[in-house]
Structure formats: structure tokens, C-alpha cells
Amino acid sequence: MPAAHRFYPDAEFLVEDPTARGLVSFGAVDDAGREIYRINRDVDLAAVAREPFLMDHVVPHLPLRVVHPLTAGPALDGPRLVWDRTHPDYPFVKPVDEIASDLTDWFAFYADTEPRAYGYYGVDDFARLHRLWNGRWGIMPRAVPRVFQDLEAIVRALDLEAEPGGINHRAIDDAHAHRALHELLMEKADWVAVL
């Protein structure tokens, strides 16, 4: 069995669009330090531009440029987003089918076991992973976890006040923050390690 058996996903997404097109970015890290980060080239950029939270907190981390209209008018009321091919994260921009393929390859590392998935308030992030295969477990690679443990539930069970540090809404950074929180929780209580 591979040494790594815990995995921490994080996703940024359009709340109103549960399809794969609504995924903005996805990052994951495991307890061996392996990571994967992808940005969805097929995301609806016009919808992203209409979401203040995404514009304020997520877009600044992405290889996107904000283009403001030259003149006001009904068709050009707000800014639009265009891909910035010079950004250092642009190589992570992939079409959704390629993201699913890359994740299939990434999870192949766990050929003999299903890794355990953990995240902080992360059930939506976990669901976005499954949506890459349209939520169809029959076609989703077997190594992709089907079960998710929310670290917030563990925090409450331990009666602690803890949350991940350094959350900045760049999916890969937040995945690392979830991992660090889980490691802290495992130091606090032996039973966390078996969840």
C-alpha cells in the first residue's frame, strides 16, 4: 500500500452552477506531499465576473486579466475576464476533460486502496471533484474517495477552537492549509488518525 492515504481537496466554484463548467479551480494534496492543481479553462468567465466574492478573493490568484469596458452601455456594464497566458499559473489551465484525466492519473497512485478525504467545510469542494465524472461513481476511478470527513466536525468533537490558517482562496494553498489543520488535530487526539 502506498505511504500516502489521506487526501485534502479544495475547490473554487460558481455556487449556482453545480456542473463541471461551474468549477473554477481545484487543488489537492496528500499526506505524502503529492499535489495537483488545475484551473478550468471551460469555466463560464462571464458568470465569474458577475460574482463579487470570486472577483475579490479568487480571481486575483488566477491567470486572468480584468478588462473594463471603454464605454458604458447595457452590453458592457461590467468588467470581463480574459486568460493571461503570461501568468505563472497559466500552465495549470486545462479543459475540464483534461482535468478529469489528470486527476484519474493522480489517483492511480492509490491503485490498491482508496485514500481518505478530509477538508474544512469542504463537502462542496468534494462534490465538485465527483462532478468531473458527472457524479457517476460507475465511471469515476475507484481510487477517487467516495467518503469525506469534514475537519470542522472533528474540531467540534474535540471541543477545540481551530481552523486552517492561511486560507486565501487559491485552491492548492487552501488544500495545504486543510492538511496542516488535520495534522494539528492528529497531534491533539489519537483517535483522529483512524477517521
Tab-separated table of C-alpha atoms in Angstrom:
chain	number	residue	atom	x	y	z
A	1	MET	CA	0.000	0.000	0.000
A	2	PRO	CA	1.341	3.485	-0.800
A	3	ALA	CA	2.542	5.518	2.160
A	4	ALA	CA	0.057	8.295	1.433
A	5	HIS	CA	-3.511	7.523	2.392
A	6	ARG	CA	-5.051	10.876	3.330
A	7	PHE	CA	-6.026	13.443	0.750
A	8	TYR	CA	-7.170	17.060	1.091
A	9	PRO	CA	-9.199	18.632	-1.734
A	10	ASP	CA	-10.169	22.257	-2.184
A	11	ALA	CA	-12.146	23.900	-4.972
A	12	GLU	CA	-13.292	27.330	-6.008
A	13	PHE	CA	-16.529	27.366	-7.959
A	14	LEU	CA	-19.665	29.150	-9.092
A	15	VAL	CA	-22.200	28.348	-6.369
A	16	GLU	CA	-25.172	28.487	-8.754
A	17	ASP	CA	-23.610	26.145	-11.320
A	18	PRO	CA	-23.155	22.602	-9.962
A	19	THR	CA	-21.897	21.280	-13.322
A	20	ALA	CA	-18.253	20.814	-14.234
A	21	ARG	CA	-18.454	24.150	-16.078
A	22	GLY	CA	-19.048	25.811	-12.692
A	23	LEU	CA	-15.685	24.613	-11.359
A	24	VAL	CA	-13.164	27.455	-11.287
A	25	SER	CA	-10.135	25.699	-9.811
A	26	PHE	CA	-9.266	22.525	-7.948
A	27	GLY	CA	-6.307	21.678	-5.769
A	28	ALA	CA	-5.405	18.617	-3.736
A	29	VAL	CA	-2.530	17.487	-1.584
A	30	ASP	CA	-1.963	14.198	0.187
A	31	ASP	CA	-0.088	13.282	3.341
A	32	ALA	CA	2.999	12.322	1.305
A	33	GLY	CA	3.174	15.839	-0.128
A	34	ARG	CA	1.947	14.947	-3.628
A	35	GLU	CA	-0.204	17.695	-5.059
A	36	ILE	CA	-2.227	18.595	-8.097
A	37	TYR	CA	-3.592	21.983	-9.113
A	38	ARG	CA	-5.840	22.694	-12.077
A	39	ILE	CA	-7.779	25.712	-13.334
A	40	ASN	CA	-10.830	25.116	-15.506
A	41	ARG	CA	-10.435	26.635	-18.967
A	42	ASP	CA	-14.091	25.805	-19.639
A	43	VAL	CA	-15.448	27.833	-16.715
A	44	ASP	CA	-18.084	30.439	-17.520
A	45	LEU	CA	-15.884	33.559	-17.214
A	46	ALA	CA	-18.852	35.907	-17.659
A	47	ALA	CA	-20.537	34.293	-14.644
A	48	VAL	CA	-17.307	34.552	-12.638
A	49	ALA	CA	-17.094	38.265	-13.477
A	50	ARG	CA	-20.611	38.746	-12.064
A	51	GLU	CA	-19.707	37.185	-8.692
A	52	PRO	CA	-18.262	39.775	-6.277
A	53	PHE	CA	-16.781	37.144	-3.948
A	54	LEU	CA	-14.949	35.402	-6.780
A	55	MET	CA	-13.763	38.707	-8.236
A	56	ASP	CA	-12.467	39.921	-4.866
A	57	HIS	CA	-10.984	36.709	-3.455
A	58	VAL	CA	-10.390	34.117	-6.185
A	59	VAL	CA	-9.676	35.922	-9.459
A	60	PRO	CA	-6.576	37.718	-8.061
A	61	HIS	CA	-4.902	34.275	-7.736
A	62	LEU	CA	-5.802	33.100	-11.242
A	63	PRO	CA	-4.169	33.688	-14.626
A	64	LEU	CA	-6.897	36.123	-15.587
A	65	ARG	CA	-6.889	39.763	-16.550
A	66	VAL	CA	-9.821	42.035	-15.816
A	67	VAL	CA	-10.801	44.088	-18.846
A	68	HIS	CA	-13.009	47.092	-18.158
A	69	PRO	CA	-15.350	48.398	-20.851
A	70	LEU	CA	-14.296	51.542	-22.676
A	71	THR	CA	-17.831	52.902	-22.760
A	72	ALA	CA	-20.877	52.309	-20.613
A	73	GLY	CA	-23.852	50.521	-22.043
A	74	PRO	CA	-26.179	47.609	-21.398
A	75	ALA	CA	-23.902	45.108	-23.152
A	76	LEU	CA	-20.764	46.375	-21.416
A	77	ASP	CA	-21.912	47.157	-17.891
A	78	GLY	CA	-19.243	45.222	-16.063
A	79	PRO	CA	-15.720	44.006	-16.482
A	80	ARG	CA	-14.890	40.904	-18.444
A	81	LEU	CA	-12.204	38.346	-17.806
A	82	VAL	CA	-9.624	37.065	-20.282
A	83	TRP	CA	-6.913	34.451	-19.817
A	84	ASP	CA	-3.430	35.803	-19.104
A	85	ARG	CA	-1.022	33.460	-20.861
A	86	THR	CA	1.976	35.161	-19.214
A	87	HIS	CA	0.839	34.361	-15.652
A	88	PRO	CA	2.976	31.710	-13.866
A	89	ASP	CA	-0.140	29.592	-13.141
A	90	TYR	CA	-1.328	29.554	-16.765
A	91	PRO	CA	0.182	26.057	-17.354
A	92	PHE	CA	-2.422	24.748	-14.878
A	93	VAL	CA	-5.295	25.963	-17.082
A	94	LYS	CA	-6.864	22.898	-18.705
A	95	PRO	CA	-10.197	21.936	-20.284
A	96	VAL	CA	-12.471	20.046	-17.924
A	97	ASP	CA	-11.977	16.703	-19.707
A	98	GLU	CA	-8.214	17.022	-19.314
A	99	ILE	CA	-8.626	17.933	-15.636
A	100	ALA	CA	-10.613	14.721	-15.099
A	101	SER	CA	-7.936	12.763	-16.963
A	102	ASP	CA	-5.118	14.347	-14.932
A	103	LEU	CA	-6.953	13.535	-11.710
A	104	THR	CA	-7.500	9.959	-12.883
A	105	ASP	CA	-3.728	9.679	-13.337
A	106	TRP	CA	-3.070	11.386	-9.991
A	107	PHE	CA	-5.374	8.995	-8.155
A	108	ALA	CA	-3.814	5.972	-9.919
A	109	PHE	CA	-1.119	6.236	-7.232
A	110	TYR	CA	-3.721	4.721	-4.897
A	111	ALA	CA	-4.346	1.679	-7.084
A	112	ASP	CA	-4.539	-0.688	-4.106
A	113	THR	CA	-6.514	1.473	-1.697
A	114	GLU	CA	-8.979	4.336	-1.513
A	115	PRO	CA	-7.478	7.384	0.198
A	116	ARG	CA	-9.446	9.103	2.937
A	117	ALA	CA	-10.647	12.594	2.042
A	118	TYR	CA	-10.628	15.470	4.537
A	119	GLY	CA	-11.429	19.165	4.272
A	120	TYR	CA	-12.593	22.102	6.325
A	121	TYR	CA	-16.191	22.960	5.433
A	122	GLY	CA	-15.289	21.035	2.314
A	123	VAL	CA	-18.276	18.953	1.290
A	124	ASP	CA	-18.934	21.242	-1.689
A	125	ASP	CA	-15.271	21.003	-2.707
A	126	PHE	CA	-15.500	17.216	-2.531
A	127	ALA	CA	-18.724	17.219	-4.561
A	128	ARG	CA	-17.010	19.298	-7.261
A	129	LEU	CA	-14.417	16.543	-7.608
A	130	HIS	CA	-17.182	13.990	-8.221
A	131	ARG	CA	-18.905	16.305	-10.714
A	132	LEU	CA	-15.886	15.914	-13.017
A	133	TRP	CA	-17.392	12.490	-13.751
A	134	ASN	CA	-20.959	13.867	-13.621
A	135	GLY	CA	-21.359	12.320	-10.176
A	136	ARG	CA	-21.408	8.828	-11.725
A	137	TRP	CA	-19.495	6.511	-9.465
A	138	GLY	CA	-19.605	3.784	-12.098
A	139	ILE	CA	-17.276	5.742	-14.390
A	140	MET	CA	-15.309	7.576	-11.705
A	141	PRO	CA	-11.920	5.947	-10.976
A	142	ARG	CA	-12.172	3.588	-7.997
A	143	ALA	CA	-9.301	5.337	-6.181
A	144	VAL	CA	-11.274	8.603	-6.015
A	145	PRO	CA	-12.689	8.646	-2.478
A	146	ARG	CA	-16.425	8.220	-2.060
A	147	VAL	CA	-16.387	9.190	1.628
A	148	PHE	CA	-15.477	12.579	3.037
A	149	GLN	CA	-14.686	13.693	6.607
A	150	ASP	CA	-15.183	17.356	7.463
A	151	LEU	CA	-12.447	18.678	9.729
A	152	GLU	CA	-14.910	21.105	11.320
A	153	ALA	CA	-16.836	18.112	12.698
A	154	ILE	CA	-13.603	16.772	14.182
A	155	VAL	CA	-12.809	20.195	15.679
A	156	ARG	CA	-16.233	20.226	17.353
A	157	ALA	CA	-15.918	16.640	18.567
A	158	LEU	CA	-12.612	17.561	20.204
A	159	ASP	CA	-14.207	20.714	21.659
A	160	LEU	CA	-11.434	22.844	20.193
A	161	GLU	CA	-11.286	26.222	18.567
A	162	ALA	CA	-9.219	25.594	15.478
A	163	GLU	CA	-9.418	26.443	11.824
A	164	PRO	CA	-6.999	26.287	8.935
A	165	GLY	CA	-4.517	29.127	8.800
A	166	GLY	CA	-3.620	30.962	5.642
A	167	ILE	CA	-6.847	30.464	3.708
A	168	ASN	CA	-6.544	32.722	0.661
A	169	HIS	CA	-8.930	31.085	-1.849
A	170	ARG	CA	-6.193	29.747	-4.124
A	171	ALA	CA	-7.316	26.115	-4.198
A	172	ILE	CA	-3.898	24.496	-3.843
A	173	ASP	CA	-2.902	26.783	-0.957
A	174	ASP	CA	-6.160	26.066	0.850
A	175	ALA	CA	-5.692	22.299	0.357
A	176	HIS	CA	-2.319	22.615	2.106
A	177	ALA	CA	-3.993	24.591	4.910
A	178	HIS	CA	-6.542	21.779	5.396
A	179	ARG	CA	-3.707	19.260	5.595
A	180	ALA	CA	-1.907	21.363	8.222
A	181	LEU	CA	-5.084	21.622	10.310
A	182	HIS	CA	-5.612	17.855	10.165
A	183	GLU	CA	-2.017	17.256	11.263
A	184	LEU	CA	-2.620	19.587	14.223
A	185	LEU	CA	-5.801	17.710	15.123
A	186	MET	CA	-3.991	14.367	14.952
A	187	GLU	CA	-1.491	15.710	17.494
A	188	LYS	CA	-4.386	16.623	19.808
A	189	ALA	CA	-6.155	13.248	19.795
A	190	ASP	CA	-5.033	9.773	18.786
A	191	TRP	CA	-8.479	8.736	17.503
A	192	VAL	CA	-8.440	11.366	14.741
A	193	ALA	CA	-5.850	9.329	12.885
A	194	VAL	CA	-8.282	6.467	12.356
A	195	LEU	CA	-11.069	8.611	10.908
